Amino acid sequence: MIRKIVIENFRGIRNKMEINFIANSKRKSNGKGIEKKSKGEVLLASSLISKNASGKTSFIEGIIFMNSLNQGDAYNNLMWSLKLKNNNKEKTDKIDYSVSKELVIDYFVSKEFNNEKKDIRFVLESIDNNHIVKLEIKISNRGMVNEKITLDNKVFSSKNEHLQKFKSNIFNEDLKIERVGFLSSSNQLSEIMILESNLFFEYTEKYPKELLIEWMTIADPKIVKGIWSSKNLLENLILKFNDEKEKKISLNELSSGSKKWYDMFFKIMKALLTKQTFLIFDELERSLHHSLASFVLKLFNDPKINKMKSQLFFTTHSPLLVDEMERKDSINYIDSIGNVINMGNDLKLREDLKVTKNFLTQELGSHPKMSSAYYFMKKLI
């Protein structure tokens, strides 16, 4: 399970953003929303709320990028990803560093602040049984990559084969980091997304395929049944309207919210039922009714349902949603100067206090300047 993530100077992040997933043991708890470990309690769900352009998406992109580096040798993966970005589709075993270095500086080194280019730094700390593993990756403004692994406060070289294998087990096999994307009404559900349904039900044979239809009816009660292809892939849905007439539609005729709900099913079910996962949502509530987003929170926070002890991390603009978090130390926000503030640990808010009022009245310093927006429109009239 993940205990802490730190990202510095990556894309839209100015200086440092740190999210701590270690629960505050001094706060009252009803037993939900936490997993007890030998070295402290870990949060099952955590949130990050703020205004637009505050660094929320950059933080998520940083987690995904850091995870891609964990899949093998950090530097080689970095160089390969740069080659793909540069539209070079042919795999190259040997890469000209002098060329790649310029791409590193151009794409991955952060924006200049105060005319000074700063190093990018990623830290991911995880707990596995009784071990705390910390992976630190630093990319200098010259494009050099340095990787350091700490096991229970003992630092090892990234070239240590034993530690590399241990790191691989922690970050690739025992813990899966996965992101749920956003699908607009114009986006098509990919073949991979549809194939995922068949793979899930093949892997978990005890769950009938009707489970997917039941999940879809939570978002759209008009859905009454599904039509499966000869390859056991869901192809169409049957909708029944108030006048009792039925209509057959394809998956790609669904609304953006229903498409997102469809895509969420497999990732959430896998996380809750089959494999410990760190599941990431950028703006969980987008295209979803508040009650649906709230339902997802409850699934992860309930230890009786979340058998795999998977973790949920999401960004949001909705104070109503974060008010439904089980604990105040699972709510983080970004203030006006880019600092991450934890509402339970830094502000020490009581569990019964609501965030909504403080957030909407701009008391948290994380609110758009609407007065300037009205002034802008008045100038145009």
mmCIF file of C-alpha atoms in Angstrom:
data_model
loop_
_atom_site.group_PDB
_atom_site.id
_atom_site.type_symbol
_atom_site.label_atom_id
_atom_site.label_comp_id
_atom_site.label_asym_id
_atom_site.label_seq_id
_atom_site.Cartn_x
_atom_site.Cartn_y
_atom_site.Cartn_z
ATOM 1 C CA MET A 1 0.000 0.000 0.000
ATOM 2 C CA ILE A 2 1.153 3.530 -0.748
ATOM 3 C CA ARG A 3 2.083 5.722 2.233
ATOM 4 C CA LYS A 4 3.330 8.873 0.548
ATOM 5 C CA ILE A 5 3.807 10.478 -2.875
ATOM 6 C CA VAL A 6 5.994 13.534 -3.488
ATOM 7 C CA ILE A 7 6.382 15.278 -6.850
ATOM 8 C CA GLU A 8 8.561 18.335 -7.450
ATOM 9 C CA ASN A 9 8.771 20.651 -10.469
ATOM 10 C CA PHE A 10 6.875 18.379 -12.855
ATOM 11 C CA ARG A 11 4.853 20.158 -15.527
ATOM 12 C CA GLY A 12 2.383 22.482 -13.770
ATOM 13 C CA ILE A 13 3.700 21.777 -10.254
ATOM 14 C CA ARG A 14 5.636 24.649 -8.786
ATOM 15 C CA ASN A 15 8.175 23.488 -6.250
ATOM 16 C CA LYS A 16 6.714 20.495 -4.322
ATOM 17 C CA MET A 17 3.403 18.715 -3.849
ATOM 18 C CA GLU A 18 3.159 15.966 -1.224
ATOM 19 C CA ILE A 19 0.189 13.722 -0.446
ATOM 20 C CA ASN A 20 0.418 11.630 2.699
ATOM 21 C CA PHE A 21 -1.664 8.449 2.914
ATOM 22 C CA ILE A 22 -0.697 7.672 6.510
ATOM 23 C CA ALA A 23 -3.730 8.019 8.772
ATOM 24 C CA ASN A 24 -3.486 10.183 11.881
ATOM 25 C CA SER A 25 -3.820 7.706 14.737
ATOM 26 C CA LYS A 26 -4.924 10.481 17.125
ATOM 27 C CA ARG A 27 -8.124 11.148 15.192
ATOM 28 C CA LYS A 28 -11.339 9.344 16.097
ATOM 29 C CA SER A 29 -12.170 6.490 13.749
ATOM 30 C CA ASN A 30 -15.190 4.276 13.125
ATOM 31 C CA GLY A 31 -12.958 1.638 11.567
ATOM 32 C CA LYS A 32 -13.791 2.651 8.008
ATOM 33 C CA GLY A 33 -11.419 4.255 5.544
ATOM 34 C CA ILE A 34 -8.224 2.805 7.011
ATOM 35 C CA GLU A 35 -6.119 -0.345 6.903
ATOM 36 C CA LYS A 36 -4.093 -1.161 9.999
ATOM 37 C CA LYS A 37 -0.442 -2.055 9.410
ATOM 38 C CA SER A 38 2.354 -2.935 11.796
ATOM 39 C CA LYS A 39 3.909 0.482 11.122
ATOM 40 C CA GLY A 40 0.774 2.626 11.251
ATOM 41 C CA GLU A 41 -2.623 2.972 9.649
ATOM 42 C CA VAL A 42 -2.946 3.671 5.912
ATOM 43 C CA LEU A 43 -5.832 5.519 4.258
ATOM 44 C CA LEU A 44 -7.986 3.542 1.816
ATOM 45 C CA ALA A 45 -9.223 6.686 0.054
ATOM 46 C CA SER A 46 -7.745 10.143 -0.300
ATOM 47 C CA SER A 47 -8.746 13.264 -2.214
ATOM 48 C CA LEU A 48 -7.245 16.452 -3.627
ATOM 49 C CA ILE A 49 -9.551 19.427 -4.160
ATOM 50 C CA SER A 50 -8.727 22.816 -5.623
ATOM 51 C CA LYS A 51 -9.494 25.316 -8.362
ATOM 52 C CA ASN A 52 -8.576 24.904 -12.022
ATOM 53 C CA ALA A 53 -4.926 25.103 -13.076
ATOM 54 C CA SER A 54 -3.666 24.480 -9.554
ATOM 55 C CA GLY A 55 -1.600 21.365 -10.363
ATOM 56 C CA LYS A 56 -4.083 18.540 -9.678
ATOM 57 C CA THR A 57 -3.801 16.943 -13.125
ATOM 58 C CA SER A 58 -0.029 17.469 -13.164
ATOM 59 C CA PHE A 59 0.165 15.523 -9.911
ATOM 60 C CA ILE A 60 -1.774 12.613 -11.413
ATOM 61 C CA GLU A 61 0.307 12.711 -14.597
ATOM 62 C CA GLY A 62 3.383 12.640 -12.377
ATOM 63 C CA ILE A 63 2.172 9.467 -10.631
ATOM 64 C CA ILE A 64 1.514 7.774 -13.978
ATOM 65 C CA PHE A 65 4.880 8.860 -15.368
ATOM 66 C CA MET A 66 6.683 7.718 -12.226
ATOM 67 C CA ASN A 67 4.916 4.360 -12.426
ATOM 68 C CA SER A 68 6.027 3.926 -16.037
ATOM 69 C CA LEU A 69 9.619 4.417 -14.911
ATOM 70 C CA ASN A 70 9.124 1.679 -12.293
ATOM 71 C CA GLN A 71 8.397 -0.904 -14.957
ATOM 72 C CA GLY A 72 12.106 -1.401 -15.541
ATOM 73 C CA ASP A 73 15.254 0.621 -15.823
ATOM 74 C CA ALA A 74 14.205 4.214 -15.266
ATOM 75 C CA TYR A 75 16.554 5.840 -17.755
ATOM 76 C CA ASN A 76 15.887 3.418 -20.633
ATOM 77 C CA ASN A 77 12.126 3.743 -20.144
ATOM 78 C CA LEU A 78 12.451 7.502 -20.098
ATOM 79 C CA MET A 79 14.393 7.504 -23.322
ATOM 80 C CA TRP A 80 11.952 5.099 -24.982
ATOM 81 C CA SER A 81 8.949 7.204 -23.995
ATOM 82 C CA LEU A 82 10.689 10.235 -25.462
ATOM 83 C CA LYS A 83 11.263 8.371 -28.722
ATOM 84 C CA LEU A 84 7.546 7.567 -28.873
ATOM 85 C CA LYS A 85 6.687 11.200 -28.201
ATOM 86 C CA ASN A 86 9.020 12.178 -31.009
ATOM 87 C CA ASN A 87 6.926 9.998 -33.359
ATOM 88 C CA ASN A 88 9.674 7.440 -33.736
ATOM 89 C CA LYS A 89 7.617 4.229 -33.771
ATOM 90 C CA GLU A 90 10.542 1.874 -34.375
ATOM 91 C CA LYS A 91 12.023 0.359 -31.238
ATOM 92 C CA THR A 92 15.656 1.287 -30.816
ATOM 93 C CA ASP A 93 17.956 -0.662 -28.507
ATOM 94 C CA LYS A 94 20.683 1.953 -28.544
ATOM 95 C CA ILE A 95 19.605 5.564 -28.272
ATOM 96 C CA ASP A 96 21.799 8.539 -29.056
ATOM 97 C CA TYR A 97 22.009 10.232 -25.667
ATOM 98 C CA SER A 98 23.058 13.571 -27.138
ATOM 99 C CA VAL A 99 19.767 13.721 -29.041
ATOM 100 C CA SER A 100 17.593 12.308 -26.253
ATOM 101 C CA LYS A 101 19.028 14.691 -23.671
ATOM 102 C CA GLU A 102 17.600 17.647 -25.578
ATOM 103 C CA LEU A 103 14.194 15.970 -25.613
ATOM 104 C CA VAL A 104 14.407 15.381 -21.872
ATOM 105 C CA ILE A 105 15.177 19.022 -21.213
ATOM 106 C CA ASP A 106 12.516 20.194 -23.655
ATOM 107 C CA TYR A 107 9.661 17.977 -22.439
ATOM 108 C CA PHE A 108 10.239 16.797 -18.892
ATOM 109 C CA VAL A 109 12.205 19.544 -17.163
ATOM 110 C CA SER A 110 9.759 21.868 -15.427
ATOM 111 C CA LYS A 111 8.890 25.383 -16.369
ATOM 112 C CA GLU A 112 11.373 28.016 -15.342
ATOM 113 C CA PHE A 113 10.583 29.783 -12.072
ATOM 114 C CA ASN A 114 12.595 32.897 -11.259
ATOM 115 C CA ASN A 115 14.713 32.187 -14.366
ATOM 116 C CA GLU A 116 16.021 29.002 -12.791
ATOM 117 C CA LYS A 117 15.492 25.492 -14.144
ATOM 118 C CA LYS A 118 14.953 23.015 -11.346
ATOM 119 C CA ASP A 119 15.378 19.258 -11.116
ATOM 120 C CA ILE A 120 12.285 17.056 -11.283
ATOM 121 C CA ARG A 121 11.899 14.705 -8.333
ATOM 122 C CA PHE A 122 9.501 11.831 -7.654
ATOM 123 C CA VAL A 123 9.165 9.960 -4.353
ATOM 124 C CA LEU A 124 6.876 6.982 -3.834
ATOM 125 C CA GLU A 125 6.801 5.319 -0.423
ATOM 126 C CA SER A 126 5.046 1.989 0.022
ATOM 127 C CA ILE A 127 4.527 -0.495 2.848
ATOM 128 C CA ASP A 128 4.622 -4.236 2.169
ATOM 129 C CA ASN A 129 4.041 -6.497 5.171
ATOM 130 C CA ASN A 130 6.633 -5.195 7.632
ATOM 131 C CA HIS A 131 8.837 -3.353 5.125
ATOM 132 C CA ILE A 132 8.732 0.306 4.120
ATOM 133 C CA VAL A 133 10.147 0.849 0.636
ATOM 134 C CA LYS A 134 10.865 4.312 -0.730
ATOM 135 C CA LEU A 135 11.717 4.889 -4.366
ATOM 136 C CA GLU A 136 13.192 8.255 -5.344
ATOM 137 C CA ILE A 137 13.767 9.295 -8.950
ATOM 138 C CA LYS A 138 15.460 12.556 -9.835
ATOM 139 C CA ILE A 139 15.774 14.004 -13.344
ATOM 140 C CA SER A 140 18.292 16.833 -13.531
ATOM 141 C CA ASN A 141 17.890 19.840 -15.792
ATOM 142 C CA ARG A 142 20.574 18.246 -17.950
ATOM 143 C CA GLY A 143 18.418 15.187 -18.523
ATOM 144 C CA MET A 144 20.329 12.845 -16.224
ATOM 145 C CA VAL A 145 18.255 10.297 -14.287
ATOM 146 C CA ASN A 146 19.221 9.138 -10.801
ATOM 147 C CA GLU A 147 17.326 6.440 -8.916
ATOM 148 C CA LYS A 148 17.613 5.605 -5.209
ATOM 149 C CA ILE A 149 15.850 2.905 -3.184
ATOM 150 C CA THR A 150 15.451 2.941 0.592
ATOM 151 C CA LEU A 151 14.401 -0.194 2.449
ATOM 152 C CA ASP A 152 13.509 0.423 6.109
ATOM 153 C CA ASN A 153 15.756 3.532 6.239
ATOM 154 C CA LYS A 154 18.711 1.755 4.593
ATOM 155 C CA VAL A 155 19.732 3.247 1.250
ATOM 156 C CA PHE A 156 20.667 0.953 -1.642
ATOM 157 C CA SER A 157 21.998 1.618 -5.097
ATOM 158 C CA SER A 158 19.440 1.224 -7.876
ATOM 159 C CA LYS A 159 21.852 -1.267 -9.461
ATOM 160 C CA ASN A 160 21.467 -3.686 -6.545
ATOM 161 C CA GLU A 161 19.819 -6.755 -8.127
ATOM 162 C CA HIS A 162 18.124 -7.885 -4.926
ATOM 163 C CA LEU A 163 16.560 -4.484 -4.365
ATOM 164 C CA GLN A 164 15.524 -4.162 -8.000
ATOM 165 C CA LYS A 165 13.690 -7.471 -7.725
ATOM 166 C CA PHE A 166 12.122 -6.415 -4.430
ATOM 167 C CA LYS A 167 11.076 -3.088 -5.964
ATOM 168 C CA SER A 168 9.581 -4.917 -8.933
ATOM 169 C CA ASN A 169 7.514 -7.106 -6.611
ATOM 170 C CA ILE A 170 6.251 -4.100 -4.666
ATOM 171 C CA PHE A 171 5.410 -1.725 -7.483
ATOM 172 C CA ASN A 172 4.551 -4.081 -10.349
ATOM 173 C CA GLU A 173 3.226 -7.328 -8.889
ATOM 174 C CA ASP A 174 1.954 -6.681 -5.366
ATOM 175 C CA LEU A 175 0.690 -3.178 -6.112
ATOM 176 C CA LYS A 176 -0.929 -2.103 -9.366
ATOM 177 C CA ILE A 177 -1.286 1.586 -10.184
ATOM 178 C CA GLU A 178 -4.130 2.225 -12.611
ATOM 179 C CA ARG A 179 -5.901 5.312 -13.887
ATOM 180 C CA VAL A 180 -9.517 5.690 -14.968
ATOM 181 C CA GLY A 181 -9.725 8.148 -17.835
ATOM 182 C CA PHE A 182 -12.465 10.473 -19.017
ATOM 183 C CA LEU A 183 -14.689 9.630 -21.972
ATOM 184 C CA SER A 184 -16.764 12.374 -23.586
ATOM 185 C CA SER A 185 -19.898 11.603 -25.581
ATOM 186 C CA SER A 186 -17.837 11.846 -28.772
ATOM 187 C CA ASN A 187 -15.165 9.414 -27.557
ATOM 188 C CA GLN A 188 -15.439 5.797 -28.631
ATOM 189 C CA LEU A 189 -15.034 2.907 -26.230
ATOM 190 C CA SER A 190 -11.905 1.208 -27.496
ATOM 191 C CA GLU A 191 -11.695 -2.471 -28.421
ATOM 192 C CA ILE A 192 -9.396 -2.938 -25.437
ATOM 193 C CA MET A 193 -12.045 -1.559 -23.063
ATOM 194 C CA ILE A 194 -14.675 -3.897 -24.489
ATOM 195 C CA LEU A 195 -12.297 -6.869 -24.493
ATOM 196 C CA GLU A 196 -11.564 -6.114 -20.846
ATOM 197 C CA SER A 197 -15.093 -7.232 -19.970
ATOM 198 C CA ASN A 198 -14.482 -10.709 -21.341
ATOM 199 C CA LEU A 199 -11.081 -11.007 -19.650
ATOM 200 C CA PHE A 200 -12.542 -9.997 -16.301
ATOM 201 C CA PHE A 201 -15.302 -12.597 -16.379
ATOM 202 C CA GLU A 202 -12.909 -15.289 -17.611
ATOM 203 C CA TYR A 203 -10.535 -14.502 -14.752
ATOM 204 C CA THR A 204 -13.283 -14.431 -12.154
ATOM 205 C CA GLU A 205 -15.505 -17.273 -13.274
ATOM 206 C CA LYS A 206 -17.672 -17.173 -10.147
ATOM 207 C CA TYR A 207 -19.159 -13.805 -11.189
ATOM 208 C CA PRO A 208 -21.890 -13.975 -13.900
ATOM 209 C CA LYS A 209 -21.852 -11.515 -16.788
ATOM 210 C CA GLU A 210 -25.217 -10.199 -15.693
ATOM 211 C CA LEU A 211 -23.268 -8.442 -12.950
ATOM 212 C CA LEU A 212 -22.109 -5.900 -15.558
ATOM 213 C CA ILE A 213 -25.704 -5.214 -16.621
ATOM 214 C CA GLU A 214 -26.724 -4.721 -12.991
ATOM 215 C CA TRP A 215 -23.856 -2.251 -12.603
ATOM 216 C CA MET A 216 -24.994 -0.314 -15.690
ATOM 217 C CA THR A 217 -28.575 -0.098 -14.422
ATOM 218 C CA ILE A 218 -27.308 1.758 -11.338
ATOM 219 C CA ALA A 219 -26.472 4.677 -13.657
ATOM 220 C CA ASP A 220 -29.300 4.089 -16.155
ATOM 221 C CA PRO A 221 -32.366 2.155 -14.923
ATOM 222 C CA LYS A 222 -33.690 1.968 -18.508
ATOM 223 C CA ILE A 223 -31.091 -0.723 -19.297
ATOM 224 C CA VAL A 224 -32.774 -4.122 -18.935
ATOM 225 C CA LYS A 225 -30.395 -6.575 -20.617
ATOM 226 C CA GLY A 226 -27.295 -6.966 -22.765
ATOM 227 C CA ILE A 227 -26.586 -8.702 -26.060
ATOM 228 C CA TRP A 228 -23.332 -10.644 -26.216
ATOM 229 C CA SER A 229 -21.362 -11.584 -29.326
ATOM 230 C CA SER A 230 -20.140 -15.052 -30.272
ATOM 231 C CA LYS A 231 -16.853 -14.097 -28.590
ATOM 232 C CA ASN A 232 -18.744 -13.348 -25.368
ATOM 233 C CA LEU A 233 -18.199 -9.609 -25.699
ATOM 234 C CA LEU A 234 -20.957 -7.175 -24.767
ATOM 235 C CA GLU A 235 -22.053 -5.572 -28.047
ATOM 236 C CA ASN A 236 -25.429 -3.954 -27.417
ATOM 237 C CA LEU A 237 -27.784 -2.967 -24.643
ATOM 238 C CA ILE A 238 -31.571 -3.140 -24.554
ATOM 239 C CA LEU A 239 -33.318 -0.121 -23.069
ATOM 240 C CA LYS A 240 -36.951 -0.112 -21.950
ATOM 241 C CA PHE A 241 -38.755 3.212 -21.719
ATOM 242 C CA ASN A 242 -41.851 4.234 -19.755
ATOM 243 C CA ASP A 243 -44.131 3.358 -22.653
ATOM 244 C CA GLU A 244 -42.737 -0.197 -22.481
ATOM 245 C CA LYS A 245 -41.074 0.144 -25.889
ATOM 246 C CA GLU A 246 -37.602 -1.364 -26.174
ATOM 247 C CA LYS A 247 -34.639 -0.021 -28.094
ATOM 248 C CA LYS A 248 -31.301 -1.609 -28.925
ATOM 249 C CA ILE A 249 -28.221 0.624 -28.741
ATOM 250 C CA SER A 250 -24.496 0.030 -29.096
ATOM 251 C CA LEU A 251 -22.063 0.789 -26.289
ATOM 252 C CA ASN A 252 -20.789 3.823 -28.153
ATOM 253 C CA GLU A 253 -24.275 5.318 -28.241
ATOM 254 C CA LEU A 254 -24.202 5.636 -24.465
ATOM 255 C CA SER A 255 -23.873 9.036 -22.820
ATOM 256 C CA SER A 256 -20.437 10.184 -21.622
ATOM 257 C CA GLY A 257 -21.417 9.397 -18.023
ATOM 258 C CA SER A 258 -22.616 5.881 -18.908
ATOM 259 C CA LYS A 259 -19.422 5.217 -20.868
ATOM 260 C CA LYS A 260 -17.362 6.288 -17.893
ATOM 261 C CA TRP A 261 -19.508 4.110 -15.603
ATOM 262 C CA TYR A 262 -18.937 1.161 -17.959
ATOM 263 C CA ASP A 263 -15.168 1.690 -17.959
ATOM 264 C CA MET A 264 -15.133 2.084 -14.168
ATOM 265 C CA PHE A 265 -16.795 -1.286 -13.582
ATOM 266 C CA PHE A 266 -13.857 -3.483 -14.532
ATOM 267 C CA LYS A 267 -11.185 -1.376 -12.866
ATOM 268 C CA ILE A 268 -13.192 -1.051 -9.641
ATOM 269 C CA MET A 269 -14.213 -4.723 -9.529
ATOM 270 C CA LYS A 270 -10.632 -5.860 -10.138
ATOM 271 C CA ALA A 271 -9.405 -3.537 -7.393
ATOM 272 C CA LEU A 272 -12.023 -4.694 -4.879
ATOM 273 C CA LEU A 273 -12.168 -8.406 -5.719
ATOM 274 C CA THR A 274 -8.970 -9.649 -7.391
ATOM 275 C CA LYS A 275 -5.822 -7.507 -6.928
ATOM 276 C CA GLN A 276 -4.606 -4.734 -4.650
ATOM 277 C CA THR A 277 -4.662 -1.580 -6.739
ATOM 278 C CA PHE A 278 -3.925 2.115 -6.359
ATOM 279 C CA LEU A 279 -6.793 3.464 -8.459
ATOM 280 C CA ILE A 280 -6.605 7.043 -9.701
ATOM 281 C CA PHE A 281 -9.396 9.308 -10.929
ATOM 282 C CA ASP A 282 -8.856 12.798 -12.306
ATOM 283 C CA GLU A 283 -12.097 14.567 -11.333
ATOM 284 C CA LEU A 284 -14.042 11.550 -10.115
ATOM 285 C CA GLU A 285 -17.385 13.345 -10.310
ATOM 286 C CA ARG A 286 -17.029 14.477 -13.926
ATOM 287 C CA SER A 287 -20.036 13.310 -15.998
ATOM 288 C CA LEU A 288 -21.410 11.429 -12.982
ATOM 289 C CA HIS A 289 -24.305 12.182 -10.658
ATOM 290 C CA HIS A 290 -23.088 13.024 -7.163
ATOM 291 C CA SER A 291 -24.652 9.866 -5.701
ATOM 292 C CA LEU A 292 -22.685 7.656 -8.132
ATOM 293 C CA ALA A 293 -19.352 9.258 -7.210
ATOM 294 C CA SER A 294 -20.292 8.992 -3.530
ATOM 295 C CA PHE A 295 -21.112 5.313 -4.028
ATOM 296 C CA VAL A 296 -17.580 4.678 -5.339
ATOM 297 C CA LEU A 297 -16.111 6.296 -2.220
ATOM 298 C CA LYS A 298 -18.178 4.061 0.027
ATOM 299 C CA LEU A 299 -16.984 0.935 -1.805
ATOM 300 C CA PHE A 300 -13.321 1.677 -1.102
ATOM 301 C CA ASN A 301 -13.815 2.967 2.440
ATOM 302 C CA ASP A 302 -15.736 -0.103 3.594
ATOM 303 C CA PRO A 303 -13.248 -2.819 4.681
ATOM 304 C CA LYS A 304 -15.971 -5.461 4.379
ATOM 305 C CA ILE A 305 -16.284 -4.705 0.651
ATOM 306 C CA ASN A 306 -12.712 -3.663 -0.118
ATOM 307 C CA LYS A 307 -11.256 -7.126 0.484
ATOM 308 C CA MET A 308 -8.033 -6.402 -1.419
ATOM 309 C CA LYS A 309 -7.301 -3.268 0.640
ATOM 310 C CA SER A 310 -7.006 -1.275 -2.564
ATOM 311 C CA GLN A 311 -6.599 2.495 -2.385
ATOM 312 C CA LEU A 312 -8.542 5.216 -4.169
ATOM 313 C CA PHE A 313 -7.025 8.600 -4.976
ATOM 314 C CA PHE A 314 -9.000 11.250 -6.815
ATOM 315 C CA THR A 315 -9.000 14.927 -7.650
ATOM 316 C CA THR A 316 -12.200 16.916 -7.603
ATOM 317 C CA HIS A 317 -13.827 20.340 -7.753
ATOM 318 C CA SER A 318 -16.744 19.179 -5.603
ATOM 319 C CA PRO A 319 -16.697 20.078 -1.891
ATOM 320 C CA LEU A 320 -19.921 18.067 -1.523
ATOM 321 C CA LEU A 321 -18.012 14.955 -2.541
ATOM 322 C CA VAL A 322 -15.102 15.425 -0.146
ATOM 323 C CA ASP A 323 -17.582 16.073 2.661
ATOM 324 C CA GLU A 324 -18.534 12.414 2.269
ATOM 325 C CA MET A 325 -15.013 11.204 3.006
ATOM 326 C CA GLU A 326 -14.800 9.094 6.156
ATOM 327 C CA ARG A 327 -11.960 11.148 7.663
ATOM 328 C CA LYS A 328 -10.723 14.729 7.475
ATOM 329 C CA ASP A 329 -7.100 13.567 7.136
ATOM 330 C CA SER A 330 -8.077 12.047 3.774
ATOM 331 C CA ILE A 331 -8.927 15.509 2.357
ATOM 332 C CA ASN A 332 -6.171 17.656 0.842
ATOM 333 C CA TYR A 333 -6.433 20.983 -0.937
ATOM 334 C CA ILE A 334 -4.030 23.273 -2.791
ATOM 335 C CA ASP A 335 -3.874 26.832 -1.486
ATOM 336 C CA SER A 336 -3.351 29.995 -3.514
ATOM 337 C CA ILE A 337 0.449 29.662 -3.559
ATOM 338 C CA GLY A 338 0.571 25.965 -4.465
ATOM 339 C CA ASN A 339 0.990 24.357 -1.037
ATOM 340 C CA VAL A 340 -0.852 21.115 -0.284
ATOM 341 C CA ILE A 341 -2.788 21.463 2.986
ATOM 342 C CA ASN A 342 -4.287 18.474 4.801
ATOM 343 C CA MET A 343 -7.584 19.355 6.459
ATOM 344 C CA GLY A 344 -7.191 16.845 9.258
ATOM 345 C CA ASN A 345 -3.508 17.189 10.112
ATOM 346 C CA ASP A 346 -2.688 20.789 9.159
ATOM 347 C CA LEU A 347 -6.012 22.517 9.858
ATOM 348 C CA LYS A 348 -7.093 19.991 12.498
ATOM 349 C CA LEU A 349 -10.751 20.234 11.452
ATOM 350 C CA ARG A 350 -13.234 18.245 13.515
ATOM 351 C CA GLU A 351 -14.756 15.223 11.790
ATOM 352 C CA ASP A 352 -18.273 16.676 12.047
ATOM 353 C CA LEU A 353 -17.402 19.956 10.269
ATOM 354 C CA LYS A 354 -18.318 20.364 6.602
ATOM 355 C CA VAL A 355 -15.823 21.570 4.016
ATOM 356 C CA THR A 356 -18.428 22.885 1.576
ATOM 357 C CA LYS A 357 -19.130 26.209 3.307
ATOM 358 C CA ASN A 358 -15.453 27.080 3.864
ATOM 359 C CA PHE A 359 -14.536 26.088 0.329
ATOM 360 C CA LEU A 360 -17.277 28.068 -1.405
ATOM 361 C CA THR A 361 -16.732 31.195 0.721
ATOM 362 C CA GLN A 362 -13.066 31.293 -0.352
ATOM 363 C CA GLU A 363 -11.807 30.858 3.213
ATOM 364 C CA LEU A 364 -9.396 28.159 2.040
ATOM 365 C CA GLY A 365 -7.737 30.371 -0.558
ATOM 366 C CA SER A 366 -8.453 27.850 -3.288
ATOM 367 C CA HIS A 367 -11.241 29.546 -5.195
ATOM 368 C CA PRO A 368 -11.326 31.259 -8.624
ATOM 369 C CA LYS A 369 -11.353 35.063 -8.540
ATOM 370 C CA MET A 370 -14.890 35.588 -9.785
ATOM 371 C CA SER A 371 -14.801 39.346 -9.172
ATOM 372 C CA SER A 372 -12.205 39.717 -11.924
ATOM 373 C CA ALA A 373 -14.339 37.548 -14.194
ATOM 374 C CA TYR A 374 -17.322 39.893 -13.845
ATOM 375 C CA TYR A 375 -15.038 42.887 -14.407
ATOM 376 C CA PHE A 376 -13.781 41.238 -17.610
ATOM 377 C CA MET A 377 -17.327 40.846 -18.926
ATOM 378 C CA LYS A 378 -18.306 44.409 -17.964
ATOM 379 C CA LYS A 379 -15.424 45.737 -20.082
ATOM 380 C CA LEU A 380 -16.846 43.915 -23.104
ATOM 381 C CA ILE A 381 -20.352 45.326 -22.743
#
